[in-house]
Amino acid sequence: MGEAVLHESREGYDIVTLNRPDRLNAFVEAIHIGLARAFDKIENDNNCRAVIITGAGRGFCAGQDLAERDPTIQGDRPDLGKTLEVYYNPMLRRMRALPKPIICAVNGVAAGAGANFALAADITIAARSASFIQAFAKIALIPDAGGTYWLARRLGAQRAMALALTAEPLPADKAAEWGLIWKCVDDADLMPQAEALAAQFAAGPPDAYALTKKALQAAEVNDFNAQLDLERQLQREAGYSGDFAEGVAAFLQKRKADFSRRK
Ligand code: LHQ
């Protein structure tokens, strides 16, 4: 058996691949550990300025492996809250806190916690053959791994509730049309587009991306006045950065900005 999570570094960005293709990359402890290791590196590596997460084989991720003997689960009335607290929630919190753009390239079916893991990326791109399934109701659970948060915020109440209660697959093109993900692309274009985007971010202004991520996350809960105050504070930080000076100079000199230097 190979590594459950593959991690490669490219020029300025990393690619993290869930790698249990014969089980549609369903989550087992080894995947959680592999993702945590990948994030340990990504969080501390200044050369990594963006991350792509994808899946090996025909699926993206089928959610929790329902056949695994989860060490946090004992008996037939398990404490699933503990499983979430030990494995899933720390990972989702790390994704949100990472001050670098995370692109999820959804190469195939994304079900249960796998669907919601994909939605936790900053930008989710899906192959046309992919679909998103809130599979939880079929096994008498509620959407977890942040699903209720994203469904409620990105979709109208009817669409959110119906997806959660029916567990019907949502095809990638409709997920994009509904605003649940950024876009749906032809299967062959998925990785080229995800990598082009990561390369664009790798050459872009890292601090501005980090501040943008912070501002848009805060906008999910702030009122208008609080958000204006936050924009003032974060824009002040951005304005003081060498990247802003370089961006403006490059514009005026009609050349490409060079954001490669760390201040
Ligand atoms: C699987 C799985 C899988 C094991 C496919 N497990 N083997 C839960 C509990 C604990 C706490 C935290 O929160 C959670 C969150 C959750 O994620 S609950 C939701 C778990 N996921 C599901 O309920 C989805 C189950 N899978 C499916 O419904 C289908 O496999 C989908 C619709 C994803 C794909 O269907 P197909 O394309 O027809 O593929 P398949 O069903 O033939 O799957 C291929 C193989 O992968 C197959 O094994 P086999 O030996 O027959 O080739 C499946 O048994 C296996 N597999 N998902 N979650």
mmCIF file of C-alpha atoms and ligand atoms in Angstrom:
data_model
loop_
_atom_site.group_PDB
_atom_site.id
_atom_site.type_symbol
_atom_site.label_atom_id
_atom_site.label_comp_id
_atom_site.label_asym_id
_atom_site.label_seq_id
_atom_site.Cartn_x
_atom_site.Cartn_y
_atom_site.Cartn_z
ATOM 1 C CA MET A 1 0.000 0.000 0.000
ATOM 2 C CA GLY A 2 1.389 3.408 -0.996
ATOM 3 C CA GLU A 3 1.147 6.707 0.852
ATOM 4 C CA ALA A 4 -2.447 7.735 1.584
ATOM 5 C CA VAL A 5 -1.589 11.354 0.760
ATOM 6 C CA LEU A 6 0.912 12.406 -1.912
ATOM 7 C CA HIS A 7 2.613 15.782 -1.583
ATOM 8 C CA GLU A 8 4.707 17.436 -4.291
ATOM 9 C CA SER A 9 6.276 20.873 -4.458
ATOM 10 C CA ARG A 10 6.243 22.765 -7.729
ATOM 11 C CA GLU A 11 7.622 26.210 -8.603
ATOM 12 C CA GLY A 12 5.908 28.305 -5.914
ATOM 13 C CA TYR A 13 3.012 25.981 -5.056
ATOM 14 C CA ASP A 14 2.305 22.514 -3.692
ATOM 15 C CA ILE A 15 -0.011 19.755 -4.860
ATOM 16 C CA VAL A 16 -1.601 17.492 -2.254
ATOM 17 C CA THR A 17 -3.301 14.368 -3.617
ATOM 18 C CA LEU A 18 -5.618 12.054 -1.682
ATOM 19 C CA ASN A 19 -4.379 8.633 -2.683
ATOM 20 C CA ARG A 20 -6.709 5.708 -1.968
ATOM 21 C CA PRO A 21 -8.155 5.453 -5.471
ATOM 22 C CA ASP A 22 -9.693 1.981 -5.018
ATOM 23 C CA ARG A 23 -11.827 3.402 -2.171
ATOM 24 C CA LEU A 24 -12.537 6.706 -3.970
ATOM 25 C CA ASN A 25 -10.077 8.311 -1.518
ATOM 26 C CA ALA A 26 -12.410 7.816 1.451
ATOM 27 C CA PHE A 27 -11.029 9.286 4.668
ATOM 28 C CA VAL A 28 -9.143 6.951 6.991
ATOM 29 C CA GLU A 29 -6.777 7.885 9.789
ATOM 30 C CA ALA A 30 -3.801 7.669 7.371
ATOM 31 C CA ILE A 31 -5.366 10.374 5.182
ATOM 32 C CA HIS A 32 -5.897 12.693 8.148
ATOM 33 C CA ILE A 33 -2.302 12.119 9.254
ATOM 34 C CA GLY A 34 -1.013 12.654 5.695
ATOM 35 C CA LEU A 35 -2.969 15.909 5.356
ATOM 36 C CA ALA A 36 -1.710 17.140 8.730
ATOM 37 C CA ARG A 37 1.895 16.432 7.643
ATOM 38 C CA ALA A 38 1.360 18.222 4.355
ATOM 39 C CA PHE A 39 0.004 21.255 6.193
ATOM 40 C CA ASP A 40 2.924 21.213 8.656
ATOM 41 C CA LYS A 41 5.197 21.788 5.659
ATOM 42 C CA ILE A 42 2.932 24.169 3.745
ATOM 43 C CA GLU A 43 2.361 26.451 6.748
ATOM 44 C CA ASN A 44 6.101 26.897 7.280
ATOM 45 C CA ASP A 45 7.382 27.074 3.717
ATOM 46 C CA ASN A 46 7.694 30.591 2.291
ATOM 47 C CA ASN A 47 8.359 29.141 -1.156
ATOM 48 C CA CYS A 48 4.904 27.594 -1.156
ATOM 49 C CA ARG A 49 2.447 30.388 -1.972
ATOM 50 C CA ALA A 50 -0.595 28.366 -3.022
ATOM 51 C CA VAL A 51 -1.929 24.837 -2.608
ATOM 52 C CA ILE A 52 -3.853 22.502 -4.884
ATOM 53 C CA ILE A 53 -5.783 19.629 -3.321
ATOM 54 C CA THR A 54 -7.029 16.847 -5.598
ATOM 55 C CA GLY A 55 -7.758 13.123 -5.637
ATOM 56 C CA ALA A 56 -6.103 10.161 -7.364
ATOM 57 C CA GLY A 57 -8.161 7.980 -9.701
ATOM 58 C CA ARG A 58 -11.786 8.458 -10.712
ATOM 59 C CA GLY A 59 -13.100 9.940 -7.472
ATOM 60 C CA PHE A 60 -12.194 12.991 -5.401
ATOM 61 C CA CYS A 61 -13.239 11.703 -1.966
ATOM 62 C CA ALA A 62 -16.144 9.520 -0.810
ATOM 63 C CA GLY A 63 -16.150 10.935 2.725
ATOM 64 C CA GLN A 64 -15.514 8.919 5.844
ATOM 65 C CA ASP A 65 -14.473 5.336 5.069
ATOM 66 C CA LEU A 66 -17.481 3.491 6.411
ATOM 67 C CA ALA A 67 -15.508 0.244 6.688
ATOM 68 C CA GLU A 68 -12.602 1.607 8.703
ATOM 69 C CA ARG A 69 -12.103 0.673 12.293
ATOM 70 C CA ASP A 70 -11.811 4.215 13.555
ATOM 71 C CA PRO A 71 -9.767 4.161 16.801
ATOM 72 C CA THR A 72 -11.980 6.906 18.279
ATOM 73 C CA ILE A 73 -15.109 4.804 17.660
ATOM 74 C CA GLN A 74 -16.125 2.013 20.002
ATOM 75 C CA GLY A 75 -19.277 -0.070 19.942
ATOM 76 C CA ASP A 76 -22.347 0.513 17.780
ATOM 77 C CA ARG A 77 -23.270 3.837 19.431
ATOM 78 C CA PRO A 78 -20.056 5.696 18.676
ATOM 79 C CA ASP A 79 -19.195 9.247 19.654
ATOM 80 C CA LEU A 80 -18.956 10.771 16.180
ATOM 81 C CA GLY A 81 -18.493 14.188 17.772
ATOM 82 C CA LYS A 82 -15.151 12.916 18.997
ATOM 83 C CA THR A 83 -14.190 11.734 15.496
ATOM 84 C CA LEU A 84 -14.971 15.189 14.156
ATOM 85 C CA GLU A 85 -13.084 16.930 16.935
ATOM 86 C CA VAL A 86 -10.003 14.707 16.630
ATOM 87 C CA TYR A 87 -9.706 14.390 12.851
ATOM 88 C CA TYR A 88 -11.949 16.568 10.694
ATOM 89 C CA ASN A 89 -12.395 19.874 12.492
ATOM 90 C CA PRO A 90 -8.680 20.579 13.099
ATOM 91 C CA MET A 91 -8.017 20.016 9.375
ATOM 92 C CA LEU A 92 -10.847 22.322 8.293
ATOM 93 C CA ARG A 93 -9.703 25.007 10.736
ATOM 94 C CA ARG A 94 -6.159 24.780 9.361
ATOM 95 C CA MET A 95 -7.414 25.207 5.801
ATOM 96 C CA ARG A 96 -9.354 28.307 6.766
ATOM 97 C CA ALA A 97 -6.491 29.810 8.754
ATOM 98 C CA LEU A 98 -3.815 29.145 6.103
ATOM 99 C CA PRO A 99 -2.726 32.567 4.824
ATOM 100 C CA LYS A 100 -2.317 31.209 1.279
ATOM 101 C CA PRO A 101 -4.932 30.403 -1.366
ATOM 102 C CA ILE A 102 -6.137 26.790 -1.411
ATOM 103 C CA ILE A 103 -7.522 25.514 -4.711
ATOM 104 C CA CYS A 104 -9.475 22.297 -4.682
ATOM 105 C CA ALA A 105 -9.457 20.470 -8.033
ATOM 106 C CA VAL A 106 -12.406 18.086 -7.734
ATOM 107 C CA ASN A 107 -11.596 15.339 -10.234
ATOM 108 C CA GLY A 108 -14.594 13.074 -9.578
ATOM 109 C CA VAL A 109 -17.331 12.291 -7.096
ATOM 110 C CA ALA A 110 -17.134 14.175 -3.789
ATOM 111 C CA ALA A 111 -19.465 12.658 -1.195
ATOM 112 C CA GLY A 112 -20.202 13.226 2.483
ATOM 113 C CA ALA A 113 -17.274 14.784 4.327
ATOM 114 C CA GLY A 114 -15.400 14.573 0.992
ATOM 115 C CA ALA A 115 -17.828 17.042 -0.600
ATOM 116 C CA ASN A 116 -17.559 19.431 2.307
ATOM 117 C CA PHE A 117 -13.775 19.159 2.448
ATOM 118 C CA ALA A 118 -13.803 20.312 -1.210
ATOM 119 C CA LEU A 119 -16.084 23.228 -0.328
ATOM 120 C CA ALA A 120 -13.672 24.346 2.414
ATOM 121 C CA ALA A 121 -11.065 25.357 -0.185
ATOM 122 C CA ASP A 122 -10.820 29.042 -1.091
ATOM 123 C CA ILE A 123 -11.513 28.231 -4.720
ATOM 124 C CA THR A 124 -13.176 24.987 -5.786
ATOM 125 C CA ILE A 125 -12.940 23.938 -9.435
ATOM 126 C CA ALA A 126 -14.602 20.715 -10.545
ATOM 127 C CA ALA A 127 -14.302 18.470 -13.573
ATOM 128 C CA ARG A 128 -17.533 18.211 -15.575
ATOM 129 C CA SER A 129 -17.833 14.517 -14.631
ATOM 130 C CA ALA A 130 -17.643 15.300 -10.896
ATOM 131 C CA SER A 131 -20.611 15.619 -8.565
ATOM 132 C CA PHE A 132 -21.222 16.705 -4.983
ATOM 133 C CA ILE A 133 -23.298 14.478 -2.732
ATOM 134 C CA GLN A 134 -24.454 15.339 0.777
ATOM 135 C CA ALA A 135 -24.651 11.593 1.384
ATOM 136 C CA PHE A 136 -25.180 11.872 5.130
ATOM 137 C CA ALA A 137 -28.964 11.422 5.332
ATOM 138 C CA LYS A 138 -28.613 7.978 3.730
ATOM 139 C CA ILE A 139 -26.745 6.795 6.806
ATOM 140 C CA ALA A 140 -28.846 8.827 9.238
ATOM 141 C CA LEU A 141 -26.317 11.600 9.831
ATOM 142 C CA ILE A 142 -26.306 15.346 9.346
ATOM 143 C CA PRO A 143 -23.937 17.135 6.939
ATOM 144 C CA ASP A 144 -20.653 17.687 8.791
ATOM 145 C CA ALA A 145 -17.101 18.810 7.961
ATOM 146 C CA GLY A 146 -18.435 22.365 7.559
ATOM 147 C CA GLY A 147 -21.210 21.372 5.143
ATOM 148 C CA THR A 148 -24.045 23.126 6.942
ATOM 149 C CA TYR A 149 -21.954 26.305 7.040
ATOM 150 C CA TRP A 150 -21.192 26.375 3.295
ATOM 151 C CA LEU A 151 -24.593 25.174 2.087
ATOM 152 C CA ALA A 152 -26.376 27.798 4.178
ATOM 153 C CA ARG A 153 -24.104 30.607 2.984
ATOM 154 C CA ARG A 154 -23.651 29.788 -0.696
ATOM 155 C CA LEU A 155 -27.093 28.492 -1.584
ATOM 156 C CA GLY A 156 -30.639 29.617 -0.934
ATOM 157 C CA ALA A 157 -32.440 27.919 1.945
ATOM 158 C CA GLN A 158 -34.438 25.569 -0.311
ATOM 159 C CA ARG A 159 -31.450 24.342 -2.299
ATOM 160 C CA ALA A 160 -29.376 23.895 0.857
ATOM 161 C CA MET A 161 -32.084 21.978 2.688
ATOM 162 C CA ALA A 162 -33.077 19.814 -0.278
ATOM 163 C CA LEU A 163 -29.485 18.765 -0.999
ATOM 164 C CA ALA A 164 -28.993 17.850 2.664
ATOM 165 C CA LEU A 165 -32.286 15.980 3.099
ATOM 166 C CA THR A 166 -32.405 14.142 -0.239
ATOM 167 C CA ALA A 167 -28.675 13.300 -0.626
ATOM 168 C CA GLU A 168 -29.190 13.784 -4.380
ATOM 169 C CA PRO A 169 -25.979 14.219 -6.372
ATOM 170 C CA LEU A 170 -25.414 17.768 -7.590
ATOM 171 C CA PRO A 171 -23.557 17.704 -10.935
ATOM 172 C CA ALA A 172 -20.474 19.946 -11.154
ATOM 173 C CA ASP A 173 -21.960 22.288 -13.768
ATOM 174 C CA LYS A 174 -25.011 22.920 -11.591
ATOM 175 C CA ALA A 175 -22.824 23.385 -8.499
ATOM 176 C CA ALA A 176 -21.024 26.153 -10.409
ATOM 177 C CA GLU A 177 -24.293 27.641 -11.716
ATOM 178 C CA TRP A 178 -25.638 27.743 -8.136
ATOM 179 C CA GLY A 179 -22.473 29.380 -6.763
ATOM 180 C CA LEU A 180 -21.508 26.445 -4.542
ATOM 181 C CA ILE A 181 -18.150 26.242 -6.356
ATOM 182 C CA TRP A 182 -16.209 28.638 -8.563
ATOM 183 C CA LYS A 183 -16.360 26.776 -11.861
ATOM 184 C CA CYS A 184 -16.801 23.565 -13.747
ATOM 185 C CA VAL A 185 -14.339 22.724 -16.537
ATOM 186 C CA ASP A 186 -13.877 19.886 -19.015
ATOM 187 C CA ASP A 187 -12.167 16.931 -17.343
ATOM 188 C CA ALA A 188 -8.966 17.304 -19.386
ATOM 189 C CA ASP A 189 -8.716 20.976 -18.402
ATOM 190 C CA LEU A 190 -9.030 20.466 -14.645
ATOM 191 C CA MET A 191 -5.387 20.114 -13.602
ATOM 192 C CA PRO A 192 -4.002 22.492 -16.250
ATOM 193 C CA GLN A 193 -6.437 25.166 -15.057
ATOM 194 C CA ALA A 194 -5.804 24.484 -11.366
ATOM 195 C CA GLU A 195 -2.042 24.628 -11.950
ATOM 196 C CA ALA A 196 -2.273 27.817 -14.026
ATOM 197 C CA LEU A 197 -4.195 29.416 -11.177
ATOM 198 C CA ALA A 198 -1.710 28.193 -8.558
ATOM 199 C CA ALA A 199 1.172 29.529 -10.694
ATOM 200 C CA GLN A 200 -0.630 32.873 -10.954
ATOM 201 C CA PHE A 201 -0.942 32.996 -7.148
ATOM 202 C CA ALA A 202 2.694 31.874 -6.747
ATOM 203 C CA ALA A 203 3.757 34.941 -8.757
ATOM 204 C CA GLY A 204 1.281 37.251 -7.000
ATOM 205 C CA PRO A 205 1.453 39.330 -3.806
ATOM 206 C CA PRO A 206 1.315 36.829 -0.893
ATOM 207 C CA ASP A 207 0.470 39.306 1.857
ATOM 208 C CA ALA A 208 -2.381 40.820 -0.136
ATOM 209 C CA TYR A 209 -3.801 37.321 -0.680
ATOM 210 C CA ALA A 210 -3.547 36.570 3.054
ATOM 211 C CA LEU A 211 -5.306 39.828 3.952
ATOM 212 C CA THR A 212 -7.993 39.249 1.301
ATOM 213 C CA LYS A 213 -8.704 35.813 2.732
ATOM 214 C CA LYS A 214 -9.003 37.322 6.195
ATOM 215 C CA ALA A 215 -11.323 40.124 5.001
ATOM 216 C CA LEU A 216 -13.702 37.861 3.109
ATOM 217 C CA GLN A 217 -13.896 35.388 5.982
ATOM 218 C CA ALA A 218 -14.771 38.227 8.360
ATOM 219 C CA ALA A 219 -17.446 39.454 5.909
ATOM 220 C CA GLU A 220 -19.364 36.210 6.526
ATOM 221 C CA VAL A 221 -20.262 37.497 10.003
ATOM 222 C CA ASN A 222 -19.587 41.274 10.136
ATOM 223 C CA ASP A 223 -22.146 43.989 9.545
ATOM 224 C CA PHE A 224 -21.375 46.727 7.000
ATOM 225 C CA ASN A 225 -19.802 49.174 9.453
ATOM 226 C CA ALA A 226 -17.574 46.565 11.040
ATOM 227 C CA GLN A 227 -16.481 45.426 7.604
ATOM 228 C CA LEU A 228 -15.596 48.972 6.509
ATOM 229 C CA ASP A 229 -13.495 49.332 9.655
ATOM 230 C CA LEU A 230 -11.762 46.048 8.954
ATOM 231 C CA GLU A 231 -11.071 47.042 5.324
ATOM 232 C CA ARG A 232 -9.489 50.267 6.580
ATOM 233 C CA GLN A 233 -7.231 48.325 8.938
ATOM 234 C CA LEU A 234 -6.203 45.637 6.467
ATOM 235 C CA GLN A 235 -5.741 48.067 3.566
ATOM 236 C CA ARG A 236 -3.453 50.115 5.786
ATOM 237 C CA GLU A 237 -1.338 46.974 6.256
ATOM 238 C CA ALA A 238 -1.394 46.248 2.519
ATOM 239 C CA GLY A 239 -0.446 49.822 1.680
ATOM 240 C CA TYR A 240 2.618 49.702 3.924
ATOM 241 C CA SER A 241 3.895 46.594 2.141
ATOM 242 C CA GLY A 242 6.701 46.638 -0.392
ATOM 243 C CA ASP A 243 4.431 44.672 -2.702
ATOM 244 C CA PHE A 244 2.058 47.628 -3.063
ATOM 245 C CA ALA A 245 4.939 49.948 -3.952
ATOM 246 C CA GLU A 246 6.166 47.382 -6.501
ATOM 247 C CA GLY A 247 2.681 46.856 -7.945
ATOM 248 C CA VAL A 248 2.144 50.579 -8.519
ATOM 249 C CA ALA A 249 5.657 51.124 -9.892
ATOM 250 C CA ALA A 250 5.199 48.223 -12.320
ATOM 251 C CA PHE A 251 1.861 49.627 -13.483
ATOM 252 C CA LEU A 252 3.308 53.089 -14.105
ATOM 253 C CA GLN A 253 6.366 51.653 -15.861
ATOM 254 C CA LYS A 254 4.141 49.378 -17.963
ATOM 255 C CA ARG A 255 5.962 46.207 -16.854
ATOM 256 C CA LYS A 256 5.004 43.019 -15.005
ATOM 257 C CA ALA A 257 5.170 43.383 -11.208
ATOM 258 C CA ASP A 258 7.801 41.297 -9.437
ATOM 259 C CA PHE A 259 6.405 40.078 -6.123
ATOM 260 C CA SER A 260 9.119 37.475 -5.626
ATOM 261 C CA ARG A 261 11.030 39.399 -2.939
ATOM 262 C CA ARG A 262 9.945 38.939 0.691
ATOM 263 C CA LYS A 263 10.010 42.175 2.652
HETATM 264 C C1 LHQ B 1 -16.281 3.227 0.081
HETATM 265 C C2 LHQ B 1 -16.839 4.482 0.404
HETATM 266 C C3 LHQ B 1 -16.844 4.884 1.754
HETATM 267 C C4 LHQ B 1 -15.827 2.866 2.286
HETATM 268 C C5 LHQ B 1 -17.000 4.196 -1.706
HETATM 269 N N1 LHQ B 1 -16.341 4.033 2.664
HETATM 270 N N2 LHQ B 1 -15.788 2.435 1.021
HETATM 271 C C6 LHQ B 1 -19.006 9.999 9.062
HETATM 272 C C7 LHQ B 1 -18.768 9.195 10.234
HETATM 273 C C8 LHQ B 1 -17.847 9.608 11.238
HETATM 274 C C9 LHQ B 1 -17.606 10.846 11.585
HETATM 275 C C10 LHQ B 1 -17.347 11.878 10.683
HETATM 276 O O1 LHQ B 1 -18.304 12.154 9.710
HETATM 277 C C11 LHQ B 1 -18.690 11.266 8.814
HETATM 278 C C12 LHQ B 1 -18.854 11.944 7.590
HETATM 279 C C13 LHQ B 1 -19.134 11.201 6.317
HETATM 280 O O2 LHQ B 1 -18.403 11.382 5.393
HETATM 281 S S1 LHQ B 1 -20.522 10.247 6.229
HETATM 282 C C14 LHQ B 1 -20.662 9.918 4.515
HETATM 283 C C15 LHQ B 1 -19.753 8.807 4.084
HETATM 284 N N3 LHQ B 1 -19.813 8.626 2.670
HETATM 285 C C16 LHQ B 1 -20.852 8.059 2.041
HETATM 286 O O3 LHQ B 1 -21.862 7.728 2.595
HETATM 287 C C17 LHQ B 1 -20.672 7.799 0.562
HETATM 288 C C18 LHQ B 1 -20.608 6.342 0.310
HETATM 289 N N4 LHQ B 1 -20.287 6.071 -1.084
HETATM 290 C C19 LHQ B 1 -21.185 6.156 -2.063
HETATM 291 O O4 LHQ B 1 -22.338 6.487 -1.883
HETATM 292 C C20 LHQ B 1 -20.718 5.804 -3.446
HETATM 293 O O5 LHQ B 1 -19.535 5.038 -3.337
HETATM 294 C C21 LHQ B 1 -20.418 7.038 -4.309
HETATM 295 C C22 LHQ B 1 -21.765 7.727 -4.683
HETATM 296 C C23 LHQ B 1 -19.502 8.023 -3.618
HETATM 297 C C24 LHQ B 1 -19.742 6.601 -5.621
HETATM 298 O O6 LHQ B 1 -20.496 5.593 -6.248
HETATM 299 P P1 LHQ B 1 -19.860 4.721 -7.420
HETATM 300 O O7 LHQ B 1 -19.216 5.630 -8.408
HETATM 301 O O8 LHQ B 1 -20.947 3.810 -7.885
HETATM 302 O O9 LHQ B 1 -18.674 3.881 -6.768
HETATM 303 P P2 LHQ B 1 -18.774 2.620 -5.773
HETATM 304 O O10 LHQ B 1 -19.897 2.812 -4.824
HETATM 305 O O11 LHQ B 1 -18.766 1.375 -6.596
HETATM 306 O O12 LHQ B 1 -17.406 2.771 -4.952
HETATM 307 C C25 LHQ B 1 -16.172 2.209 -5.395
HETATM 308 C C26 LHQ B 1 -15.561 1.441 -4.248
HETATM 309 O O13 LHQ B 1 -15.284 2.370 -3.184
HETATM 310 C C27 LHQ B 1 -16.538 0.433 -3.696
HETATM 311 O O14 LHQ B 1 -15.795 -0.671 -3.244
HETATM 312 P P3 LHQ B 1 -15.761 -2.051 -4.103
HETATM 313 O O15 LHQ B 1 -14.935 -2.984 -3.267
HETATM 314 O O16 LHQ B 1 -17.170 -2.475 -4.304
HETATM 315 O O17 LHQ B 1 -15.087 -1.683 -5.401
HETATM 316 C C28 LHQ B 1 -17.142 1.142 -2.511
HETATM 317 O O18 LHQ B 1 -17.608 0.275 -1.512
HETATM 318 C C29 LHQ B 1 -15.954 1.947 -1.995
HETATM 319 N N5 LHQ B 1 -16.411 3.101 -1.242
HETATM 320 N N6 LHQ B 1 -17.286 5.059 -0.748
HETATM 321 N N7 LHQ B 1 -17.334 6.076 2.140
#
